[in-house]
Amino acid sequence: MRMVASVPRFASLAKIIFISSCVAASCTLLGMVYDSFAIFTHFICYFLAYSAVIAVLTSTTFFARCVWSPSKWRKGAVFVVFVQALVPLSLLIPNRSVELNNPEKFSVTWMNLHYETAAVNELVQIVKKRPSDIVVVAEARIQQLAEAFSDYPFSSEVTSASLYVFSKFPLSKVTSVSNDNDRDFLVVEVRVKRRQFTLLAAHVRWPIYSEHAKTLANAAQWATRSENAIVLGDLNSTPWAAPFRRMLRDGNLKHSRQGYGWLNSWHIDSDKHFGLPIDHITYRGQINNTKFELIETKHSDHSAIRGEYVLAGKLTRKPRD
C-alpha cells in the first residue's frame, strides 16, 4: 500500500516543481515587457539553472515511471529552458558599428565603491594597470577621493548623489539633474581634442520602486539632447528589464555589454560567485565601442567595468593657446 500511495504524491510534487519553473520563467519574460515584473529579470540566469535541473529530472527513468505522458513533460521542460536561454544569450550578439571619420579614442572606467576606503585604493591600482581617460565613481566621500585621483586635472561631482567624475579631458557645463524621489544625475560635457560628448552618470534606485522606470526614462531624454552621449552607472537594472530596454530604445542608446556576455558586476556573496549585471555603460551618436571588460574587485560588492571607445562627430573650435 505504501508503494501505491507514494506514486501519486511524487507525481503531484513533480508537477508542482515543474509548474513553479514555468511560473518563474513567465515572470522573467513578463519583466521584459512590464515594469511591475522587471525585478524578476534580475534572476533569469538562476531561474534558467533551476529550469535546466527540472529538464534533466524529466529525462530520468524514475520520473517517467511516476507521471503520465513523460515525453510531453520532457518537451515542455526543454521548451522552458530554450525560451529563457535566448534572453541572456542575446548579449553575445555584438552592436553594429557606425562609420566614423578620423575618430578620437578615449576610455571610461566606472565603479560603485560602497564607501570603502580599501575599494578606493583598489580602484587606483586598477586604473594604473588599465589606464583610463575618465573615471566615474559612486558611493564615495570626497575625503576618500581627495588624493586618490590627483593626476586627473579635471573633475566634477554631485555630492548629494555621491557621484564623481575624474577626467584627463576638459569638462564643462556641469549639471545636477534632479529626479523624483531618486538620486540626481551628474551631467557634464567632455571635450576630447576637438570632439565632444555628454556624459551622464547615475545611481538609480531598485526596480521595486516606481521611481526606477521614471529615472531611466529621464536618462533617455537627457541623452537625446546631445549628438554624442555616454550614459553610465549603477542603474540597478539587468539588460533585459523593461525600463532599461525602453531607455535604450527611447534614447537611441547602445549597450557596451553587447558581444561580451552578461558579466555580473554586483555580487551577493563575498566570494563573488553569484551576481547580477546591473552596472552599465551605454552610448549613442558618433561613438563606437571597441572593448568592454569587467574587472573583479575584493573590497566592494561591485566590480569595476571599463570600456574603450572611438568618437567622431562635429569638430569644435580649436582651443586658444
PDB file of N, CA, C and O in Angstrom, residues 75-149:
ATOM      1  N   LYS A  75       9.391  17.499 -23.219  1.00  0.00           N
ATOM      2  CA  LYS A  75       9.395  18.534 -24.254  1.00  0.00           C
ATOM      3  C   LYS A  75       9.057  19.902 -23.669  1.00  0.00           C
ATOM      4  O   LYS A  75       9.642  20.919 -24.055  1.00  0.00           O
ATOM      5  N   GLY A  76       8.108  19.907 -22.736  1.00  0.00           N
ATOM      6  CA  GLY A  76       7.732  21.167 -22.097  1.00  0.00           C
ATOM      7  C   GLY A  76       8.889  21.762 -21.313  1.00  0.00           C
ATOM      8  O   GLY A  76       9.131  22.972 -21.353  1.00  0.00           O
ATOM      9  N   ALA A  77       9.616  20.906 -20.592  1.00  0.00           N
ATOM     10  CA  ALA A  77      10.751  21.371 -19.793  1.00  0.00           C
ATOM     11  C   ALA A  77      11.857  21.930 -20.685  1.00  0.00           C
ATOM     12  O   ALA A  77      12.454  22.970 -20.391  1.00  0.00           O
ATOM     13  N   VAL A  78      12.132  21.252 -21.793  1.00  0.00           N
ATOM     14  CA  VAL A  78      13.161  21.716 -22.719  1.00  0.00           C
ATOM     15  C   VAL A  78      12.751  23.044 -23.352  1.00  0.00           C
ATOM     16  O   VAL A  78      13.584  23.953 -23.531  1.00  0.00           O
ATOM     17  N   PHE A  79      11.466  23.192 -23.660  1.00  0.00           N
ATOM     18  CA  PHE A  79      10.973  24.440 -24.245  1.00  0.00           C
ATOM     19  C   PHE A  79      11.158  25.603 -23.273  1.00  0.00           C
ATOM     20  O   PHE A  79      11.580  26.704 -23.682  1.00  0.00           O
ATOM     21  N   VAL A  80      10.857  25.395 -21.995  1.00  0.00           N
ATOM     22  CA  VAL A  80      11.017  26.446 -20.986  1.00  0.00           C
ATOM     23  C   VAL A  80      12.482  26.871 -20.888  1.00  0.00           C
ATOM     24  O   VAL A  80      12.800  28.061 -20.811  1.00  0.00           O
ATOM     25  N   VAL A  81      13.390  25.900 -20.913  1.00  0.00           N
ATOM     26  CA  VAL A  81      14.821  26.204 -20.864  1.00  0.00           C
ATOM     27  C   VAL A  81      15.245  26.986 -22.106  1.00  0.00           C
ATOM     28  O   VAL A  81      15.966  27.992 -22.014  1.00  0.00           O
ATOM     29  N   PHE A  82      14.778  26.559 -23.268  1.00  0.00           N
ATOM     30  CA  PHE A  82      15.153  27.199 -24.534  1.00  0.00           C
ATOM     31  C   PHE A  82      14.709  28.659 -24.565  1.00  0.00           C
ATOM     32  O   PHE A  82      15.494  29.552 -24.929  1.00  0.00           O
ATOM     33  N   VAL A  83      13.478  28.914 -24.174  1.00  0.00           N
ATOM     34  CA  VAL A  83      12.938  30.281 -24.216  1.00  0.00           C
ATOM     35  C   VAL A  83      13.716  31.195 -23.271  1.00  0.00           C
ATOM     36  O   VAL A  83      14.081  32.326 -23.628  1.00  0.00           O
ATOM     37  N   GLN A  84      14.002  30.713 -22.069  1.00  0.00           N
ATOM     38  CA  GLN A  84      14.750  31.538 -21.119  1.00  0.00           C
ATOM     39  C   GLN A  84      16.186  31.772 -21.586  1.00  0.00           C
ATOM     40  O   GLN A  84      16.738  32.863 -21.410  1.00  0.00           O
ATOM     41  N   ALA A  85      16.794  30.751 -22.177  1.00  0.00           N
ATOM     42  CA  ALA A  85      18.204  30.858 -22.580  1.00  0.00           C
ATOM     43  C   ALA A  85      18.406  31.898 -23.678  1.00  0.00           C
ATOM     44  O   ALA A  85      19.474  32.516 -23.768  1.00  0.00           O
ATOM     45  N   LEU A  86      17.383  32.125 -24.510  1.00  0.00           N
ATOM     46  CA  LEU A  86      17.510  33.095 -25.590  1.00  0.00           C
ATOM     47  C   LEU A  86      17.793  34.496 -25.056  1.00  0.00           C
ATOM     48  O   LEU A  86      18.476  35.297 -25.714  1.00  0.00           O
ATOM     49  N   VAL A  87      17.284  34.798 -23.864  1.00  0.00           N
ATOM     50  CA  VAL A  87      17.406  36.161 -23.331  1.00  0.00           C
ATOM     51  C   VAL A  87      18.855  36.501 -22.974  1.00  0.00           C
ATOM     52  O   VAL A  87      19.421  37.446 -23.531  1.00  0.00           O
ATOM     53  N   PRO A  88      19.514  35.771 -22.051  1.00  0.00           N
ATOM     54  CA  PRO A  88      20.910  36.124 -21.753  1.00  0.00           C
ATOM     55  C   PRO A  88      21.860  35.898 -22.926  1.00  0.00           C
ATOM     56  O   PRO A  88      22.847  36.621 -23.074  1.00  0.00           O
ATOM     57  N   LEU A  89      21.552  34.903 -23.769  1.00  0.00           N
ATOM     58  CA  LEU A  89      22.421  34.644 -24.927  1.00  0.00           C
ATOM     59  C   LEU A  89      22.391  35.787 -25.933  1.00  0.00           C
ATOM     60  O   LEU A  89      23.315  35.939 -26.741  1.00  0.00           O
ATOM     61  N   SER A  90      21.334  36.621 -25.871  1.00  0.00           N
ATOM     62  CA  SER A  90      21.238  37.747 -26.800  1.00  0.00           C
ATOM     63  C   SER A  90      22.380  38.740 -26.598  1.00  0.00           C
ATOM     64  O   SER A  90      22.722  39.505 -27.509  1.00  0.00           O
ATOM     65  N   LEU A  91      23.009  38.739 -25.403  1.00  0.00           N
ATOM     66  CA  LEU A  91      24.120  39.651 -25.137  1.00  0.00           C
ATOM     67  C   LEU A  91      25.393  39.255 -25.885  1.00  0.00           C
ATOM     68  O   LEU A  91      26.353  40.015 -25.914  1.00  0.00           O
ATOM     69  N   LEU A  92      25.403  38.078 -26.472  1.00  0.00           N
ATOM     70  CA  LEU A  92      26.570  37.647 -27.243  1.00  0.00           C
ATOM     71  C   LEU A  92      26.573  38.221 -28.649  1.00  0.00           C
ATOM     72  O   LEU A  92      27.551  38.097 -29.375  1.00  0.00           O
ATOM     73  N   ILE A  93      25.469  38.874 -29.039  1.00  0.00           N
ATOM     74  CA  ILE A  93      25.376  39.490 -30.362  1.00  0.00           C
ATOM     75  C   ILE A  93      25.973  40.893 -30.297  1.00  0.00           C
ATOM     76  O   ILE A  93      25.501  41.736 -29.540  1.00  0.00           O
ATOM     77  N   PRO A  94      27.021  41.175 -31.045  1.00  0.00           N
ATOM     78  CA  PRO A  94      27.669  42.493 -30.944  1.00  0.00           C
ATOM     79  C   PRO A  94      26.841  43.609 -31.562  1.00  0.00           C
ATOM     80  O   PRO A  94      25.968  43.373 -32.403  1.00  0.00           O
ATOM     81  N   ASN A  95      27.118  44.845 -31.119  1.00  0.00           N
ATOM     82  CA  ASN A  95      26.470  46.014 -31.702  1.00  0.00           C
ATOM     83  C   ASN A  95      27.004  46.271 -33.110  1.00  0.00           C
ATOM     84  O   ASN A  95      28.147  45.934 -33.433  1.00  0.00           O
ATOM     85  N   ARG A  96      26.187  46.909 -33.908  1.00  0.00           N
ATOM     86  CA  ARG A  96      26.638  47.362 -35.217  1.00  0.00           C
ATOM     87  C   ARG A  96      27.420  48.661 -35.041  1.00  0.00           C
ATOM     88  O   ARG A  96      26.976  49.579 -34.358  1.00  0.00           O
ATOM     89  N   SER A  97      28.556  48.738 -35.669  1.00  0.00           N
ATOM     90  CA  SER A  97      29.370  49.951 -35.587  1.00  0.00           C
ATOM     91  C   SER A  97      28.908  50.959 -36.631  1.00  0.00           C
ATOM     92  O   SER A  97      28.407  50.597 -37.697  1.00  0.00           O
ATOM     93  N   VAL A  98      29.064  52.240 -36.292  1.00  0.00           N
ATOM     94  CA  VAL A  98      28.768  53.295 -37.255  1.00  0.00           C
ATOM     95  C   VAL A  98      30.088  53.716 -37.914  1.00  0.00           C
ATOM     96  O   VAL A  98      31.164  53.601 -37.320  1.00  0.00           O
ATOM     97  N   GLU A  99      30.007  54.178 -39.143  1.00  0.00           N
ATOM     98  CA  GLU A  99      31.206  54.595 -39.859  1.00  0.00           C
ATOM     99  C   GLU A  99      31.661  55.951 -39.350  1.00  0.00           C
ATOM    100  O   GLU A  99      30.879  56.923 -39.333  1.00  0.00           O
ATOM    101  N   LEU A 100      32.891  56.031 -38.907  1.00  0.00           N
ATOM    102  CA  LEU A 100      33.415  57.251 -38.306  1.00  0.00           C
ATOM    103  C   LEU A 100      34.581  57.795 -39.130  1.00  0.00           C
ATOM    104  O   LEU A 100      35.381  57.026 -39.668  1.00  0.00           O
ATOM    105  N   ASN A 101      34.678  59.122 -39.179  1.00  0.00           N
ATOM    106  CA  ASN A 101      35.739  59.781 -39.933  1.00  0.00           C
ATOM    107  C   ASN A 101      36.770  60.366 -38.972  1.00  0.00           C
ATOM    108  O   ASN A 101      36.458  61.263 -38.183  1.00  0.00           O
ATOM    109  N   ASN A 102      37.995  59.850 -39.016  1.00  0.00           N
ATOM    110  CA  ASN A 102      39.089  60.319 -38.159  1.00  0.00           C
ATOM    111  C   ASN A 102      38.675  60.439 -36.685  1.00  0.00           C
ATOM    112  O   ASN A 102      38.727  61.519 -36.094  1.00  0.00           O
ATOM    113  N   PRO A 103      38.245  59.352 -36.084  1.00  0.00           N
ATOM    114  CA  PRO A 103      37.753  59.431 -34.699  1.00  0.00           C
ATOM    115  C   PRO A 103      38.874  59.595 -33.680  1.00  0.00           C
ATOM    116  O   PRO A 103      40.037  59.301 -33.945  1.00  0.00           O
ATOM    117  N   GLU A 104      38.478  60.060 -32.494  1.00  0.00           N
ATOM    118  CA  GLU A 104      39.380  60.176 -31.351  1.00  0.00           C
ATOM    119  C   GLU A 104      39.099  59.028 -30.377  1.00  0.00           C
ATOM    120  O   GLU A 104      37.952  58.584 -30.240  1.00  0.00           O
ATOM    121  N   LYS A 105      40.132  58.566 -29.700  1.00  0.00           N
ATOM    122  CA  LYS A 105      39.984  57.458 -28.762  1.00  0.00           C
ATOM    123  C   LYS A 105      39.849  57.967 -27.327  1.00  0.00           C
ATOM    124  O   LYS A 105      40.451  58.974 -26.965  1.00  0.00           O
ATOM    125  N   PHE A 106      39.070  57.264 -26.542  1.00  0.00           N
ATOM    126  CA  PHE A 106      39.003  57.539 -25.107  1.00  0.00           C
ATOM    127  C   PHE A 106      38.515  56.293 -24.385  1.00  0.00           C
ATOM    128  O   PHE A 106      37.929  55.387 -24.994  1.00  0.00           O
ATOM    129  N   SER A 107      38.772  56.237 -23.097  1.00  0.00           N
ATOM    130  CA  SER A 107      38.361  55.083 -22.289  1.00  0.00           C
ATOM    131  C   SER A 107      37.678  55.567 -21.017  1.00  0.00           C
ATOM    132  O   SER A 107      37.953  56.661 -20.510  1.00  0.00           O
ATOM    133  N   VAL A 108      36.773  54.744 -20.511  1.00  0.00           N
ATOM    134  CA  VAL A 108      35.972  55.087 -19.332  1.00  0.00           C
ATOM    135  C   VAL A 108      35.958  53.906 -18.372  1.00  0.00           C
ATOM    136  O   VAL A 108      35.761  52.757 -18.787  1.00  0.00           O
ATOM    137  N   THR A 109      36.139  54.187 -17.082  1.00  0.00           N
ATOM    138  CA  THR A 109      36.001  53.172 -16.036  1.00  0.00           C
ATOM    139  C   THR A 109      34.952  53.631 -15.040  1.00  0.00           C
ATOM    140  O   THR A 109      34.939  54.804 -14.632  1.00  0.00           O
ATOM    141  N   TRP A 110      34.071  52.724 -14.671  1.00  0.00           N
ATOM    142  CA  TRP A 110      33.025  53.014 -13.682  1.00  0.00           C
ATOM    143  C   TRP A 110      33.117  52.016 -12.534  1.00  0.00           C
ATOM    144  O   TRP A 110      33.381  50.829 -12.755  1.00  0.00           O
ATOM    145  N   MET A 111      32.859  52.496 -11.302  1.00  0.00           N
ATOM    146  CA  MET A 111      32.801  51.585 -10.165  1.00  0.00           C
ATOM    147  C   MET A 111      32.003  52.198  -9.026  1.00  0.00           C
ATOM    148  O   MET A 111      32.133  53.394  -8.726  1.00  0.00           O
ATOM    149  N   ASN A 112      31.161  51.397  -8.414  1.00  0.00           N
ATOM    150  CA  ASN A 112      30.476  51.755  -7.170  1.00  0.00           C
ATOM    151  C   ASN A 112      31.384  51.303  -6.024  1.00  0.00           C
ATOM    152  O   ASN A 112      31.629  50.111  -5.846  1.00  0.00           O
ATOM    153  N   LEU A 113      31.889  52.264  -5.228  1.00  0.00           N
ATOM    154  CA  LEU A 113      32.912  51.979  -4.221  1.00  0.00           C
ATOM    155  C   LEU A 113      32.344  51.557  -2.866  1.00  0.00           C
ATOM    156  O   LEU A 113      33.107  51.172  -1.973  1.00  0.00           O
ATOM    157  N   HIS A 114      31.048  51.660  -2.701  1.00  0.00           N
ATOM    158  CA  HIS A 114      30.399  51.178  -1.482  1.00  0.00           C
ATOM    159  C   HIS A 114      30.982  51.836  -0.217  1.00  0.00           C
ATOM    160  O   HIS A 114      31.003  51.244   0.859  1.00  0.00           O
ATOM    161  N   TYR A 115      31.469  53.055  -0.353  1.00  0.00           N
ATOM    162  CA  TYR A 115      32.010  53.850   0.761  1.00  0.00           C
ATOM    163  C   TYR A 115      33.182  53.167   1.466  1.00  0.00           C
ATOM    164  O   TYR A 115      33.441  53.432   2.639  1.00  0.00           O
ATOM    165  N   GLU A 116      33.886  52.300   0.758  1.00  0.00           N
ATOM    166  CA  GLU A 116      35.016  51.593   1.352  1.00  0.00           C
ATOM    167  C   GLU A 116      36.333  52.244   0.906  1.00  0.00           C
ATOM    168  O   GLU A 116      36.624  52.331  -0.291  1.00  0.00           O
ATOM    169  N   THR A 117      37.134  52.690   1.869  1.00  0.00           N
ATOM    170  CA  THR A 117      38.426  53.288   1.540  1.00  0.00           C
ATOM    171  C   THR A 117      39.325  52.286   0.833  1.00  0.00           C
ATOM    172  O   THR A 117      40.067  52.635  -0.102  1.00  0.00           O
ATOM    173  N   ALA A 118      39.246  51.020   1.243  1.00  0.00           N
ATOM    174  CA  ALA A 118      40.039  49.973   0.584  1.00  0.00           C
ATOM    175  C   ALA A 118      39.635  49.829  -0.878  1.00  0.00           C
ATOM    176  O   ALA A 118      40.474  49.539  -1.740  1.00  0.00           O
ATOM    177  N   ALA A 119      38.350  50.035  -1.168  1.00  0.00           N
ATOM    178  CA  ALA A 119      37.881  49.955  -2.550  1.00  0.00           C
ATOM    179  C   ALA A 119      38.425  51.117  -3.380  1.00  0.00           C
ATOM    180  O   ALA A 119      38.736  50.956  -4.567  1.00  0.00           O
ATOM    181  N   VAL A 120      38.538  52.293  -2.758  1.00  0.00           N
ATOM    182  CA  VAL A 120      39.125  53.447  -3.446  1.00  0.00           C
ATOM    183  C   VAL A 120      40.569  53.137  -3.839  1.00  0.00           C
ATOM    184  O   VAL A 120      40.985  53.343  -4.983  1.00  0.00           O
ATOM    185  N   ASN A 121      41.330  52.633  -2.883  1.00  0.00           N
ATOM    186  CA  ASN A 121      42.736  52.290  -3.157  1.00  0.00           C
ATOM    187  C   ASN A 121      42.845  51.194  -4.213  1.00  0.00           C
ATOM    188  O   ASN A 121      43.763  51.206  -5.044  1.00  0.00           O
ATOM    189  N   GLU A 122      41.899  50.255  -4.174  1.00  0.00           N
ATOM    190  CA  GLU A 122      41.903  49.176  -5.161  1.00  0.00           C
ATOM    191  C   GLU A 122      41.635  49.724  -6.566  1.00  0.00           C
ATOM    192  O   GLU A 122      42.282  49.317  -7.536  1.00  0.00           O
ATOM    193  N   LEU A 123      40.708  50.673  -6.663  1.00  0.00           N
ATOM    194  CA  LEU A 123      40.403  51.270  -7.965  1.00  0.00           C
ATOM    195  C   LEU A 123      41.603  52.050  -8.497  1.00  0.00           C
ATOM    196  O   LEU A 123      41.873  52.032  -9.712  1.00  0.00           O
ATOM    197  N   VAL A 124      42.319  52.725  -7.616  1.00  0.00           N
ATOM    198  CA  VAL A 124      43.526  53.444  -8.033  1.00  0.00           C
ATOM    199  C   VAL A 124      44.515  52.484  -8.679  1.00  0.00           C
ATOM    200  O   VAL A 124      45.105  52.781  -9.731  1.00  0.00           O
ATOM    201  N   GLN A 125      44.688  51.311  -8.086  1.00  0.00           N
ATOM    202  CA  GLN A 125      45.600  50.316  -8.648  1.00  0.00           C
ATOM    203  C   GLN A 125      45.074  49.756  -9.966  1.00  0.00           C
ATOM    204  O   GLN A 125      45.850  49.483 -10.897  1.00  0.00           O
ATOM    205  N   ILE A 126      43.767  49.602 -10.057  1.00  0.00           N
ATOM    206  CA  ILE A 126      43.160  49.116 -11.299  1.00  0.00           C
ATOM    207  C   ILE A 126      43.434  50.088 -12.440  1.00  0.00           C
ATOM    208  O   ILE A 126      43.810  49.697 -13.552  1.00  0.00           O
ATOM    209  N   VAL A 127      43.247  51.378 -12.161  1.00  0.00           N
ATOM    210  CA  VAL A 127      43.444  52.396 -13.189  1.00  0.00           C
ATOM    211  C   VAL A 127      44.913  52.491 -13.596  1.00  0.00           C
ATOM    212  O   VAL A 127      45.235  52.803 -14.744  1.00  0.00           O
ATOM    213  N   LYS A 128      45.825  52.221 -12.671  1.00  0.00           N
ATOM    214  CA  LYS A 128      47.242  52.225 -13.020  1.00  0.00           C
ATOM    215  C   LYS A 128      47.578  51.080 -13.969  1.00  0.00           C
ATOM    216  O   LYS A 128      48.376  51.228 -14.893  1.00  0.00           O
ATOM    217  N   LYS A 129      46.958  49.925 -13.730  1.00  0.00           N
ATOM    218  CA  LYS A 129      47.220  48.767 -14.578  1.00  0.00           C
ATOM    219  C   LYS A 129      46.473  48.846 -15.900  1.00  0.00           C
ATOM    220  O   LYS A 129      46.959  48.387 -16.934  1.00  0.00           O
ATOM    221  N   ARG A 130      45.262  49.404 -15.852  1.00  0.00           N
ATOM    222  CA  ARG A 130      44.450  49.567 -17.053  1.00  0.00           C
ATOM    223  C   ARG A 130      44.111  51.049 -17.178  1.00  0.00           C
ATOM    224  O   ARG A 130      43.026  51.468 -16.760  1.00  0.00           O
ATOM    225  N   PRO A 131      45.001  51.838 -17.736  1.00  0.00           N
ATOM    226  CA  PRO A 131      44.804  53.297 -17.791  1.00  0.00           C
ATOM    227  C   PRO A 131      43.461  53.676 -18.398  1.00  0.00           C
ATOM    228  O   PRO A 131      42.996  53.065 -19.366  1.00  0.00           O
ATOM    229  N   SER A 132      42.860  54.686 -17.801  1.00  0.00           N
ATOM    230  CA  SER A 132      41.556  55.144 -18.249  1.00  0.00           C
ATOM    231  C   SER A 132      41.544  56.668 -18.304  1.00  0.00           C
ATOM    232  O   SER A 132      42.015  57.329 -17.375  1.00  0.00           O
ATOM    233  N   ASP A 133      41.004  57.221 -19.371  1.00  0.00           N
ATOM    234  CA  ASP A 133      40.942  58.673 -19.520  1.00  0.00           C
ATOM    235  C   ASP A 133      39.913  59.307 -18.597  1.00  0.00           C
ATOM    236  O   ASP A 133      40.081  60.451 -18.178  1.00  0.00           O
ATOM    237  N   ILE A 134      38.861  58.564 -18.309  1.00  0.00           N
ATOM    238  CA  ILE A 134      37.780  59.087 -17.468  1.00  0.00           C
ATOM    239  C   ILE A 134      37.434  58.025 -16.431  1.00  0.00           C
ATOM    240  O   ILE A 134      37.232  56.854 -16.774  1.00  0.00           O
ATOM    241  N   VAL A 135      37.372  58.430 -15.183  1.00  0.00           N
ATOM    242  CA  VAL A 135      36.978  57.541 -14.091  1.00  0.00           C
ATOM    243  C   VAL A 135      35.746  58.128 -13.421  1.00  0.00           C
ATOM    244  O   VAL A 135      35.752  59.296 -13.019  1.00  0.00           O
ATOM    245  N   VAL A 136      34.697  57.311 -13.319  1.00  0.00           N
ATOM    246  CA  VAL A 136      33.454  57.756 -12.699  1.00  0.00           C
ATOM    247  C   VAL A 136      33.138  56.803 -11.553  1.00  0.00           C
ATOM    248  O   VAL A 136      33.189  55.577 -11.726  1.00  0.00           O
ATOM    249  N   VAL A 137      32.817  57.356 -10.381  1.00  0.00           N
ATOM    250  CA  VAL A 137      32.564  56.523  -9.206  1.00  0.00           C
ATOM    251  C   VAL A 137      31.301  56.978  -8.489  1.00  0.00           C
ATOM    252  O   VAL A 137      30.855  58.125  -8.624  1.00  0.00           O
ATOM    253  N   ALA A 138      30.761  56.054  -7.720  1.00  0.00           N
ATOM    254  CA  ALA A 138      29.602  56.337  -6.872  1.00  0.00           C
ATOM    255  C   ALA A 138      29.869  55.781  -5.482  1.00  0.00           C
ATOM    256  O   ALA A 138      30.759  54.963  -5.284  1.00  0.00           O
ATOM    257  N   GLU A 139      29.061  56.237  -4.536  1.00  0.00           N
ATOM    258  CA  GLU A 139      29.140  55.804  -3.139  1.00  0.00           C
ATOM    259  C   GLU A 139      30.560  55.959  -2.593  1.00  0.00           C
ATOM    260  O   GLU A 139      31.220  54.994  -2.212  1.00  0.00           O
ATOM    261  N   ALA A 140      30.997  57.204  -2.589  1.00  0.00           N
ATOM    262  CA  ALA A 140      32.290  57.555  -2.005  1.00  0.00           C
ATOM    263  C   ALA A 140      32.161  58.924  -1.357  1.00  0.00           C
ATOM    264  O   ALA A 140      31.246  59.698  -1.677  1.00  0.00           O
ATOM    265  N   ARG A 141      33.049  59.218  -0.440  1.00  0.00           N
ATOM    266  CA  ARG A 141      33.083  60.523   0.210  1.00  0.00           C
ATOM    267  C   ARG A 141      34.250  61.317  -0.363  1.00  0.00           C
ATOM    268  O   ARG A 141      35.295  60.762  -0.688  1.00  0.00           O
ATOM    269  N   ILE A 142      34.061  62.613  -0.450  1.00  0.00           N
ATOM    270  CA  ILE A 142      35.076  63.456  -1.056  1.00  0.00           C
ATOM    271  C   ILE A 142      36.409  63.341  -0.334  1.00  0.00           C
ATOM    272  O   ILE A 142      37.470  63.427  -0.940  1.00  0.00           O
ATOM    273  N   GLN A 143      36.361  63.076   0.984  1.00  0.00           N
ATOM    274  CA  GLN A 143      37.602  62.920   1.749  1.00  0.00           C
ATOM    275  C   GLN A 143      38.381  61.690   1.287  1.00  0.00           C
ATOM    276  O   GLN A 143      39.622  61.683   1.305  1.00  0.00           O
ATOM    277  N   GLN A 144      37.662  60.642   0.881  1.00  0.00           N
ATOM    278  CA  GLN A 144      38.314  59.419   0.420  1.00  0.00           C
ATOM    279  C   GLN A 144      38.972  59.606  -0.940  1.00  0.00           C
ATOM    280  O   GLN A 144      39.939  58.923  -1.264  1.00  0.00           O
ATOM    281  N   LEU A 145      38.453  60.556  -1.730  1.00  0.00           N
ATOM    282  CA  LEU A 145      38.908  60.708  -3.112  1.00  0.00           C
ATOM    283  C   LEU A 145      39.900  61.849  -3.290  1.00  0.00           C
ATOM    284  O   LEU A 145      40.425  62.043  -4.393  1.00  0.00           O
ATOM    285  N   ALA A 146      40.146  62.608  -2.237  1.00  0.00           N
ATOM    286  CA  ALA A 146      40.936  63.837  -2.338  1.00  0.00           C
ATOM    287  C   ALA A 146      42.281  63.624  -3.022  1.00  0.00           C
ATOM    288  O   ALA A 146      42.671  64.388  -3.906  1.00  0.00           O
ATOM    289  N   GLU A 147      43.005  62.590  -2.610  1.00  0.00           N
ATOM    290  CA  GLU A 147      44.338  62.343  -3.163  1.00  0.00           C
ATOM    291  C   GLU A 147      44.379  61.187  -4.158  1.00  0.00           C
ATOM    292  O   GLU A 147      45.369  60.998  -4.857  1.00  0.00           O
ATOM    293  N   ALA A 148      43.286  60.426  -4.213  1.00  0.00           N
ATOM    294  CA  ALA A 148      43.298  59.189  -4.998  1.00  0.00           C
ATOM    295  C   ALA A 148      43.501  59.436  -6.487  1.00  0.00           C
ATOM    296  O   ALA A 148      44.217  58.693  -7.162  1.00  0.00           O
ATOM    297  N   PHE A 149      42.877  60.483  -7.016  1.00  0.00           N
ATOM    298  CA  PHE A 149      42.944  60.736  -8.457  1.00  0.00           C
ATOM    299  C   PHE A 149      43.509  62.125  -8.738  1.00  0.00           C
ATOM    300  O   PHE A 149      43.002  62.856  -9.596  1.00  0.00           O
TER     301      PHE A 149
END
